[in-house]
């Protein structure tokens, strides 16, 4: 499990490759220069790693010529960042820009200061194509990382497909669900280590279904903040211009079968 010193409502991470007390930062800058500046500021503040989305402004120009501009962006940022960085592929918040496996692998080979990618596109096939290359010892030998303790890892952006992605070589997940069901996420991670066909693996499949259905409710805009407020008394409102979930809708979410099932399972864990 990757433990973070991030605020208590920050996303929690679970990974095969443990490093306690890891501090992270993220960048949503639309320019190369500003992203590099943010990486330096993060390093001065004590961050161990940075994670950067591809810029999404003028998306049409950025995706031209096989996304050469996107490739150059990550290579330049990584070269000038004082800390290792991760690519964050999240098409829903970057004007639909969806980085494909060939591009990601090309960047990984060209930028030794990049230590992985978070795939919030939910594409298991893409994840498999990447892990089939980067998880091989030959990749580490031919394309060593700048920081030896920060090898290239492929991380799920959602926990709702962790079990199949683990079978494909994923190193873990960064999930918001751990904010209100942390024991369930830890238990699920443990079950994901089970041998297929065993009783524990069957339990992993059951918990995967439980988590996937609840996550589908929680990821609605404003849903996570509302759940944190209702369950723990913190979380606040989403960043504007996003609007908070209406009370009536929040009441319905709290009564959703999948949320209630997950919370019951969470309460039953020690």
PDB file of C-alpha atoms in Angstrom:
ATOM      1  CA  UNK A   1       0.000   0.000   0.000  1.00  0.00           C
ATOM      2  CA  UNK A   2       1.248   3.466  -0.828  1.00  0.00           C
ATOM      3  CA  UNK A   3       0.567   5.740   2.098  1.00  0.00           C
ATOM      4  CA  UNK A   4       0.329   9.460   1.544  1.00  0.00           C
ATOM      5  CA  UNK A   5       0.711  12.557   3.662  1.00  0.00           C
ATOM      6  CA  UNK A   6      -1.927  14.162   1.497  1.00  0.00           C
ATOM      7  CA  UNK A   7      -5.009  15.732   3.130  1.00  0.00           C
ATOM      8  CA  UNK A   8      -7.474  13.299   4.623  1.00  0.00           C
ATOM      9  CA  UNK A   9      -9.881  13.665   1.702  1.00  0.00           C
ATOM     10  CA  UNK A  10      -7.189  13.017  -0.909  1.00  0.00           C
ATOM     11  CA  UNK A  11      -7.287   9.863  -2.979  1.00  0.00           C
ATOM     12  CA  UNK A  12      -5.614   6.831  -1.429  1.00  0.00           C
ATOM     13  CA  UNK A  13      -3.344   4.534  -3.398  1.00  0.00           C
ATOM     14  CA  UNK A  14      -2.814   0.817  -3.195  1.00  0.00           C
ATOM     15  CA  UNK A  15       0.197  -0.766  -4.841  1.00  0.00           C
ATOM     16  CA  UNK A  16       2.322  -3.882  -4.830  1.00  0.00           C
ATOM     17  CA  UNK A  17       5.419  -1.755  -4.456  1.00  0.00           C
ATOM     18  CA  UNK A  18       5.439  -0.247  -0.998  1.00  0.00           C
ATOM     19  CA  UNK A  19       6.922   3.076  -0.071  1.00  0.00           C
ATOM     20  CA  UNK A  20       5.621   4.582   3.167  1.00  0.00           C
ATOM     21  CA  UNK A  21       4.988   8.262   3.737  1.00  0.00           C
ATOM     22  CA  UNK A  22       4.944   9.157   0.071  1.00  0.00           C
ATOM     23  CA  UNK A  23       3.924  12.689  -0.806  1.00  0.00           C
ATOM     24  CA  UNK A  24       2.462  13.436  -4.212  1.00  0.00           C
ATOM     25  CA  UNK A  25       1.475  16.477  -6.188  1.00  0.00           C
ATOM     26  CA  UNK A  26      -0.517  16.912  -9.361  1.00  0.00           C
ATOM     27  CA  UNK A  27      -0.483  19.357 -12.237  1.00  0.00           C
ATOM     28  CA  UNK A  28      -3.340  20.560 -14.402  1.00  0.00           C
ATOM     29  CA  UNK A  29      -1.390  23.301 -16.170  1.00  0.00           C
ATOM     30  CA  UNK A  30      -2.072  23.967 -19.830  1.00  0.00           C
ATOM     31  CA  UNK A  31       1.510  24.931 -20.663  1.00  0.00           C
ATOM     32  CA  UNK A  32       4.862  23.172 -20.586  1.00  0.00           C
ATOM     33  CA  UNK A  33       6.621  26.038 -18.813  1.00  0.00           C
ATOM     34  CA  UNK A  34       4.053  26.323 -16.040  1.00  0.00           C
ATOM     35  CA  UNK A  35       3.990  22.567 -15.461  1.00  0.00           C
ATOM     36  CA  UNK A  36       7.769  22.591 -15.012  1.00  0.00           C
ATOM     37  CA  UNK A  37       7.439  25.497 -12.573  1.00  0.00           C
ATOM     38  CA  UNK A  38       4.818  23.578 -10.603  1.00  0.00           C
ATOM     39  CA  UNK A  39       7.082  20.519 -10.467  1.00  0.00           C
ATOM     40  CA  UNK A  40       9.890  22.638  -9.003  1.00  0.00           C
ATOM     41  CA  UNK A  41       7.510  24.192  -6.477  1.00  0.00           C
ATOM     42  CA  UNK A  42       6.281  20.742  -5.507  1.00  0.00           C
ATOM     43  CA  UNK A  43       9.826  19.496  -4.987  1.00  0.00           C
ATOM     44  CA  UNK A  44      10.629  22.483  -2.772  1.00  0.00           C
ATOM     45  CA  UNK A  45       7.521  21.683  -0.737  1.00  0.00           C
ATOM     46  CA  UNK A  46       8.758  18.140  -0.134  1.00  0.00           C
ATOM     47  CA  UNK A  47       6.888  16.147  -2.782  1.00  0.00           C
ATOM     48  CA  UNK A  48       8.461  12.892  -3.913  1.00  0.00           C
ATOM     49  CA  UNK A  49       6.577  12.597  -7.182  1.00  0.00           C
ATOM     50  CA  UNK A  50       4.477  14.671  -9.567  1.00  0.00           C
ATOM     51  CA  UNK A  51       1.590  13.541 -11.754  1.00  0.00           C
ATOM     52  CA  UNK A  52       0.581  15.487 -14.844  1.00  0.00           C
ATOM     53  CA  UNK A  53      -2.373  15.412 -17.185  1.00  0.00           C
ATOM     54  CA  UNK A  54      -1.803  16.108 -20.860  1.00  0.00           C
ATOM     55  CA  UNK A  55      -2.776  19.701 -21.660  1.00  0.00           C
ATOM     56  CA  UNK A  56      -6.228  19.807 -23.227  1.00  0.00           C
ATOM     57  CA  UNK A  57      -6.517  23.353 -24.554  1.00  0.00           C
ATOM     58  CA  UNK A  58      -6.611  23.430 -28.375  1.00  0.00           C
ATOM     59  CA  UNK A  59      -7.026  19.667 -28.321  1.00  0.00           C
ATOM     60  CA  UNK A  60      -7.377  19.457 -32.087  1.00  0.00           C
ATOM     61  CA  UNK A  61      -3.872  20.819 -32.611  1.00  0.00           C
ATOM     62  CA  UNK A  62      -2.415  18.726 -29.809  1.00  0.00           C
ATOM     63  CA  UNK A  63      -3.603  15.412 -31.247  1.00  0.00           C
ATOM     64  CA  UNK A  64      -2.373  16.167 -34.776  1.00  0.00           C
ATOM     65  CA  UNK A  65       0.632  14.291 -36.160  1.00  0.00           C
ATOM     66  CA  UNK A  66       0.170  11.286 -33.851  1.00  0.00           C
ATOM     67  CA  UNK A  67       0.063  13.491 -30.734  1.00  0.00           C
ATOM     68  CA  UNK A  68       3.650  14.671 -31.223  1.00  0.00           C
ATOM     69  CA  UNK A  69       2.918  17.789 -29.147  1.00  0.00           C
ATOM     70  CA  UNK A  70       1.730  15.627 -26.243  1.00  0.00           C
ATOM     71  CA  UNK A  71       4.825  13.452 -26.481  1.00  0.00           C
ATOM     72  CA  UNK A  72       7.132  16.478 -26.522  1.00  0.00           C
ATOM     73  CA  UNK A  73       5.253  17.968 -23.566  1.00  0.00           C
ATOM     74  CA  UNK A  74       5.872  14.984 -21.298  1.00  0.00           C
ATOM     75  CA  UNK A  75       9.470  14.516 -22.420  1.00  0.00           C
ATOM     76  CA  UNK A  76      10.280  18.193 -21.782  1.00  0.00           C
ATOM     77  CA  UNK A  77       8.525  18.291 -18.407  1.00  0.00           C
ATOM     78  CA  UNK A  78      10.214  15.080 -17.265  1.00  0.00           C
ATOM     79  CA  UNK A  79      13.642  16.289 -18.373  1.00  0.00           C
ATOM     80  CA  UNK A  80      13.375  19.490 -16.321  1.00  0.00           C
ATOM     81  CA  UNK A  81      11.457  18.196 -13.313  1.00  0.00           C
ATOM     82  CA  UNK A  82      13.581  17.689 -10.174  1.00  0.00           C
ATOM     83  CA  UNK A  83      11.350  14.775  -9.090  1.00  0.00           C
ATOM     84  CA  UNK A  84      10.035  11.725 -10.966  1.00  0.00           C
ATOM     85  CA  UNK A  85       6.675  12.167 -12.628  1.00  0.00           C
ATOM     86  CA  UNK A  86       3.710  10.087 -13.696  1.00  0.00           C
ATOM     87  CA  UNK A  87       1.529  10.487 -16.762  1.00  0.00           C
ATOM     88  CA  UNK A  88      -2.168  10.881 -15.945  1.00  0.00           C
ATOM     89  CA  UNK A  89      -4.410   9.711 -18.789  1.00  0.00           C
ATOM     90  CA  UNK A  90      -7.918  10.994 -18.035  1.00  0.00           C
ATOM     91  CA  UNK A  91      -9.767  11.809 -21.290  1.00  0.00           C
ATOM     92  CA  UNK A  92     -12.879  13.095 -19.495  1.00  0.00           C
ATOM     93  CA  UNK A  93     -11.008  16.146 -18.163  1.00  0.00           C
ATOM     94  CA  UNK A  94      -8.606  16.807 -21.057  1.00  0.00           C
ATOM     95  CA  UNK A  95     -10.984  17.606 -23.924  1.00  0.00           C
ATOM     96  CA  UNK A  96     -11.192  13.943 -24.863  1.00  0.00           C
ATOM     97  CA  UNK A  97      -7.453  13.423 -25.381  1.00  0.00           C
ATOM     98  CA  UNK A  98      -6.874   9.704 -24.869  1.00  0.00           C
ATOM     99  CA  UNK A  99      -3.259   8.598 -25.004  1.00  0.00           C
ATOM    100  CA  UNK A 100      -2.806   5.236 -26.705  1.00  0.00           C
ATOM    101  CA  UNK A 101      -0.386   2.500 -25.666  1.00  0.00           C
ATOM    102  CA  UNK A 102       2.108   3.158 -28.480  1.00  0.00           C
ATOM    103  CA  UNK A 103       2.426   6.814 -27.471  1.00  0.00           C
ATOM    104  CA  UNK A 104       2.729   5.994 -23.768  1.00  0.00           C
ATOM    105  CA  UNK A 105       5.450   3.428 -24.416  1.00  0.00           C
ATOM    106  CA  UNK A 106       7.310   5.841 -26.676  1.00  0.00           C
ATOM    107  CA  UNK A 107       7.301   8.476 -23.927  1.00  0.00           C
ATOM    108  CA  UNK A 108       8.373   5.920 -21.314  1.00  0.00           C
ATOM    109  CA  UNK A 109      11.360   4.944 -23.447  1.00  0.00           C
ATOM    110  CA  UNK A 110      12.318   8.559 -24.164  1.00  0.00           C
ATOM    111  CA  UNK A 111      11.864  10.052 -20.677  1.00  0.00           C
ATOM    112  CA  UNK A 112      13.750   8.199 -17.910  1.00  0.00           C
ATOM    113  CA  UNK A 113      12.371  10.536 -15.241  1.00  0.00           C
ATOM    114  CA  UNK A 114       8.827   9.274 -15.844  1.00  0.00           C
ATOM    115  CA  UNK A 115       7.996   6.554 -13.345  1.00  0.00           C
ATOM    116  CA  UNK A 116       4.603   5.378 -14.503  1.00  0.00           C
ATOM    117  CA  UNK A 117       1.116   6.130 -15.702  1.00  0.00           C
ATOM    118  CA  UNK A 118      -2.285   6.370 -14.073  1.00  0.00           C
ATOM    119  CA  UNK A 119      -4.928   5.072 -16.479  1.00  0.00           C
ATOM    120  CA  UNK A 120      -8.269   6.691 -15.742  1.00  0.00           C
ATOM    121  CA  UNK A 121      -9.535   5.632 -19.129  1.00  0.00           C
ATOM    122  CA  UNK A 122     -10.502   2.184 -17.841  1.00  0.00           C
ATOM    123  CA  UNK A 123      -8.963   0.421 -20.843  1.00  0.00           C
ATOM    124  CA  UNK A 124      -7.719  -2.994 -19.715  1.00  0.00           C
ATOM    125  CA  UNK A 125      -6.477  -3.802 -23.211  1.00  0.00           C
ATOM    126  CA  UNK A 126      -4.323  -0.675 -23.225  1.00  0.00           C
ATOM    127  CA  UNK A 127      -3.046  -1.493 -19.747  1.00  0.00           C
ATOM    128  CA  UNK A 128      -2.136  -5.009 -20.885  1.00  0.00           C
ATOM    129  CA  UNK A 129      -0.215  -3.767 -23.903  1.00  0.00           C
ATOM    130  CA  UNK A 130       1.810  -1.412 -21.699  1.00  0.00           C
ATOM    131  CA  UNK A 131       2.515  -3.875 -18.880  1.00  0.00           C
ATOM    132  CA  UNK A 132       3.558  -6.554 -21.369  1.00  0.00           C
ATOM    133  CA  UNK A 133       6.521  -4.294 -22.188  1.00  0.00           C
ATOM    134  CA  UNK A 134       7.363  -2.295 -19.062  1.00  0.00           C
ATOM    135  CA  UNK A 135       7.063  -5.192 -16.612  1.00  0.00           C
ATOM    136  CA  UNK A 136       9.771  -7.145 -18.417  1.00  0.00           C
ATOM    137  CA  UNK A 137      13.290  -6.990 -16.991  1.00  0.00           C
ATOM    138  CA  UNK A 138      14.566  -6.198 -20.477  1.00  0.00           C
ATOM    139  CA  UNK A 139      12.701  -2.863 -20.372  1.00  0.00           C
ATOM    140  CA  UNK A 140      14.349  -1.861 -17.091  1.00  0.00           C
ATOM    141  CA  UNK A 141      17.728  -2.870 -18.488  1.00  0.00           C
ATOM    142  CA  UNK A 142      17.376  -1.096 -21.818  1.00  0.00           C
ATOM    143  CA  UNK A 143      15.485   1.937 -20.509  1.00  0.00           C
ATOM    144  CA  UNK A 144      16.640   2.494 -16.906  1.00  0.00           C
ATOM    145  CA  UNK A 145      14.857   5.139 -14.861  1.00  0.00           C
ATOM    146  CA  UNK A 146      16.634   8.260 -13.681  1.00  0.00           C
ATOM    147  CA  UNK A 147      15.731   7.390 -10.088  1.00  0.00           C
ATOM    148  CA  UNK A 148      16.431   3.726  -9.411  1.00  0.00           C
ATOM    149  CA  UNK A 149      13.793   3.510  -6.685  1.00  0.00           C
ATOM    150  CA  UNK A 150      11.098   4.831  -9.044  1.00  0.00           C
ATOM    151  CA  UNK A 151      10.601   2.174 -11.747  1.00  0.00           C
ATOM    152  CA  UNK A 152       7.882   2.547 -14.360  1.00  0.00           C
ATOM    153  CA  UNK A 153       4.569   1.301 -12.946  1.00  0.00           C
ATOM    154  CA  UNK A 154       1.103   1.092 -14.473  1.00  0.00           C
ATOM    155  CA  UNK A 155      -1.657   2.126 -12.054  1.00  0.00           C
ATOM    156  CA  UNK A 156      -5.434   1.899 -12.443  1.00  0.00           C
ATOM    157  CA  UNK A 157      -7.330   5.158 -12.192  1.00  0.00           C
ATOM    158  CA  UNK A 158     -10.411   3.292 -10.979  1.00  0.00           C
ATOM    159  CA  UNK A 159     -10.640   0.454  -8.494  1.00  0.00           C
ATOM    160  CA  UNK A 160     -13.669  -0.992 -10.283  1.00  0.00           C
ATOM    161  CA  UNK A 161     -11.464  -2.969 -12.668  1.00  0.00           C
ATOM    162  CA  UNK A 162      -8.555  -3.782 -10.354  1.00  0.00           C
ATOM    163  CA  UNK A 163      -9.018  -7.564 -10.399  1.00  0.00           C
ATOM    164  CA  UNK A 164      -8.795  -8.009 -14.193  1.00  0.00           C
ATOM    165  CA  UNK A 165      -6.057  -5.398 -14.450  1.00  0.00           C
ATOM    166  CA  UNK A 166      -4.005  -7.169 -11.771  1.00  0.00           C
ATOM    167  CA  UNK A 167      -4.158 -10.281 -13.924  1.00  0.00           C
ATOM    168  CA  UNK A 168      -2.767  -8.137 -16.732  1.00  0.00           C
ATOM    169  CA  UNK A 169       0.146  -6.824 -14.654  1.00  0.00           C
ATOM    170  CA  UNK A 170      -1.172  -3.651 -13.016  1.00  0.00           C
ATOM    171  CA  UNK A 171       0.725  -2.447  -9.943  1.00  0.00           C
ATOM    172  CA  UNK A 172      -2.358  -1.193  -8.099  1.00  0.00           C
ATOM    173  CA  UNK A 173      -4.989   1.522  -8.123  1.00  0.00           C
ATOM    174  CA  UNK A 174      -5.464   5.126  -7.108  1.00  0.00           C
ATOM    175  CA  UNK A 175      -9.069   5.340  -5.981  1.00  0.00           C
ATOM    176  CA  UNK A 176     -11.408   7.799  -4.347  1.00  0.00           C
ATOM    177  CA  UNK A 177     -13.447   4.931  -2.915  1.00  0.00           C
ATOM    178  CA  UNK A 178     -10.803   4.407  -0.230  1.00  0.00           C
ATOM    179  CA  UNK A 179     -11.874   7.712   1.302  1.00  0.00           C
ATOM    180  CA  UNK A 180     -15.030   6.165   2.731  1.00  0.00           C
ATOM    181  CA  UNK A 181     -14.417   2.405   2.451  1.00  0.00           C
ATOM    182  CA  UNK A 182     -10.697   2.005   3.216  1.00  0.00           C
ATOM    183  CA  UNK A 183     -10.945  -1.394   4.920  1.00  0.00           C
ATOM    184  CA  UNK A 184     -12.864  -2.784   1.963  1.00  0.00           C
ATOM    185  CA  UNK A 185     -10.196  -1.522  -0.431  1.00  0.00           C
ATOM    186  CA  UNK A 186      -7.423  -3.105   1.646  1.00  0.00           C
ATOM    187  CA  UNK A 187      -9.328  -6.384   1.882  1.00  0.00           C
ATOM    188  CA  UNK A 188      -9.944  -6.337  -1.848  1.00  0.00           C
ATOM    189  CA  UNK A 189      -6.259  -5.708  -2.507  1.00  0.00           C
ATOM    190  CA  UNK A 190      -5.353  -8.705  -0.369  1.00  0.00           C
ATOM    191  CA  UNK A 191      -7.866 -10.889  -2.198  1.00  0.00           C
ATOM    192  CA  UNK A 192      -6.460  -9.801  -5.558  1.00  0.00           C
ATOM    193  CA  UNK A 193      -3.277 -11.700  -4.680  1.00  0.00           C
ATOM    194  CA  UNK A 194      -5.207 -14.994  -4.615  1.00  0.00           C
ATOM    195  CA  UNK A 195      -4.687 -17.786  -7.130  1.00  0.00           C
ATOM    196  CA  UNK A 196      -7.435 -17.947  -9.805  1.00  0.00           C
ATOM    197  CA  UNK A 197      -9.804 -20.809  -9.120  1.00  0.00           C
ATOM    198  CA  UNK A 198      -9.302 -20.686  -5.350  1.00  0.00           C
ATOM    199  CA  UNK A 199     -11.960 -19.787  -2.818  1.00  0.00           C
ATOM    200  CA  UNK A 200     -10.206 -16.494  -2.097  1.00  0.00           C
ATOM    201  CA  UNK A 201     -10.276 -15.604  -5.782  1.00  0.00           C
ATOM    202  CA  UNK A 202     -14.013 -16.235  -5.883  1.00  0.00           C
ATOM    203  CA  UNK A 203     -14.325 -13.879  -2.909  1.00  0.00           C
ATOM    204  CA  UNK A 204     -12.208 -11.334  -4.784  1.00  0.00           C
ATOM    205  CA  UNK A 205     -14.664 -11.495  -7.671  1.00  0.00           C
ATOM    206  CA  UNK A 206     -17.560 -10.933  -5.273  1.00  0.00           C
ATOM    207  CA  UNK A 207     -15.878  -7.919  -3.660  1.00  0.00           C
ATOM    208  CA  UNK A 208     -14.927  -6.588  -7.114  1.00  0.00           C
ATOM    209  CA  UNK A 209     -18.610  -6.605  -8.058  1.00  0.00           C
ATOM    210  CA  UNK A 210     -19.524  -4.904  -4.784  1.00  0.00           C
ATOM    211  CA  UNK A 211     -16.909  -2.189  -5.284  1.00  0.00           C
ATOM    212  CA  UNK A 212     -17.640  -1.653  -8.976  1.00  0.00           C
ATOM    213  CA  UNK A 213     -21.342  -1.072  -8.386  1.00  0.00           C
ATOM    214  CA  UNK A 214     -20.756   1.285  -5.452  1.00  0.00           C
ATOM    215  CA  UNK A 215     -18.039   3.171  -7.321  1.00  0.00           C
ATOM    216  CA  UNK A 216     -20.447   3.719 -10.193  1.00  0.00           C
ATOM    217  CA  UNK A 217     -22.677   5.644  -7.791  1.00  0.00           C
ATOM    218  CA  UNK A 218     -19.911   7.468  -5.902  1.00  0.00           C
ATOM    219  CA  UNK A 219     -18.103   8.883  -8.945  1.00  0.00           C
ATOM    220  CA  UNK A 220     -21.075  11.017  -9.960  1.00  0.00           C
ATOM    221  CA  UNK A 221     -20.167  14.712  -9.836  1.00  0.00           C
ATOM    222  CA  UNK A 222     -20.421  15.846  -6.234  1.00  0.00           C
ATOM    223  CA  UNK A 223     -21.097  12.321  -5.010  1.00  0.00           C
ATOM    224  CA  UNK A 224     -17.779  11.731  -3.265  1.00  0.00           C
ATOM    225  CA  UNK A 225     -17.865  15.058  -1.429  1.00  0.00           C
ATOM    226  CA  UNK A 226     -21.430  14.418  -0.351  1.00  0.00           C
ATOM    227  CA  UNK A 227     -20.600  10.932   0.942  1.00  0.00           C
ATOM    228  CA  UNK A 228     -17.630  12.232   2.928  1.00  0.00           C
ATOM    229  CA  UNK A 229     -19.775  14.959   4.464  1.00  0.00           C
ATOM    230  CA  UNK A 230     -22.579  12.575   5.376  1.00  0.00           C
ATOM    231  CA  UNK A 231     -20.328   9.819   6.746  1.00  0.00           C
ATOM    232  CA  UNK A 232     -17.438  11.708   8.349  1.00  0.00           C
ATOM    233  CA  UNK A 233     -18.381  15.374   8.522  1.00  0.00           C
ATOM    234  CA  UNK A 234     -15.694  16.664   6.166  1.00  0.00           C
ATOM    235  CA  UNK A 235     -15.164  17.066   2.460  1.00  0.00           C
ATOM    236  CA  UNK A 236     -16.824  20.383   1.798  1.00  0.00           C
ATOM    237  CA  UNK A 237     -18.205  21.413  -1.556  1.00  0.00           C
ATOM    238  CA  UNK A 238     -16.652  20.647  -4.945  1.00  0.00           C
ATOM    239  CA  UNK A 239     -14.378  23.262  -6.432  1.00  0.00           C
ATOM    240  CA  UNK A 240     -16.346  25.863  -8.364  1.00  0.00           C
ATOM    241  CA  UNK A 241     -17.739  26.049 -10.949  1.00  0.00           C
ATOM    242  CA  UNK A 242     -18.849  22.505 -10.036  1.00  0.00           C
ATOM    243  CA  UNK A 243     -22.016  22.568  -7.984  1.00  0.00           C
ATOM    244  CA  UNK A 244     -22.618  20.540  -4.820  1.00  0.00           C
ATOM    245  CA  UNK A 245     -25.018  17.636  -5.017  1.00  0.00           C
ATOM    246  CA  UNK A 246     -28.553  18.649  -4.075  1.00  0.00           C
ATOM    247  CA  UNK A 247     -29.750  17.386  -0.682  1.00  0.00           C
ATOM    248  CA  UNK A 248     -32.609  15.442  -2.231  1.00  0.00           C
ATOM    249  CA  UNK A 249     -30.270  13.714  -4.649  1.00  0.00           C
ATOM    250  CA  UNK A 250     -27.809  13.061  -1.834  1.00  0.00           C
ATOM    251  CA  UNK A 251     -30.569  11.395   0.159  1.00  0.00           C
ATOM    252  CA  UNK A 252     -31.237   9.105  -2.789  1.00  0.00           C
ATOM    253  CA  UNK A 253     -27.535   8.236  -3.114  1.00  0.00           C
ATOM    254  CA  UNK A 254     -27.339   7.314   0.577  1.00  0.00           C
ATOM    255  CA  UNK A 255     -30.282   4.966   0.039  1.00  0.00           C
ATOM    256  CA  UNK A 256     -28.756   3.359  -3.061  1.00  0.00           C
ATOM    257  CA  UNK A 257     -28.550  -0.395  -2.587  1.00  0.00           C
ATOM    258  CA  UNK A 258     -24.943  -0.575  -3.792  1.00  0.00           C
ATOM    259  CA  UNK A 259     -23.762   2.127  -1.388  1.00  0.00           C
ATOM    260  CA  UNK A 260     -25.587   0.524   1.533  1.00  0.00           C
ATOM    261  CA  UNK A 261     -24.156  -2.899   0.645  1.00  0.00           C
ATOM    262  CA  UNK A 262     -20.624  -1.501   0.546  1.00  0.00           C
ATOM    263  CA  UNK A 263     -20.979   0.340   3.852  1.00  0.00           C
ATOM    264  CA  UNK A 264     -22.372  -2.794   5.489  1.00  0.00           C
ATOM    265  CA  UNK A 265     -19.408  -4.801   4.199  1.00  0.00           C
ATOM    266  CA  UNK A 266     -17.031  -2.086   5.436  1.00  0.00           C
ATOM    267  CA  UNK A 267     -18.548  -2.137   8.926  1.00  0.00           C
ATOM    268  CA  UNK A 268     -18.111  -5.905   9.070  1.00  0.00           C
ATOM    269  CA  UNK A 269     -14.340  -5.725   8.550  1.00  0.00           C
ATOM    270  CA  UNK A 270     -11.918  -5.366  11.444  1.00  0.00           C
TER     271      UNK A 270
END
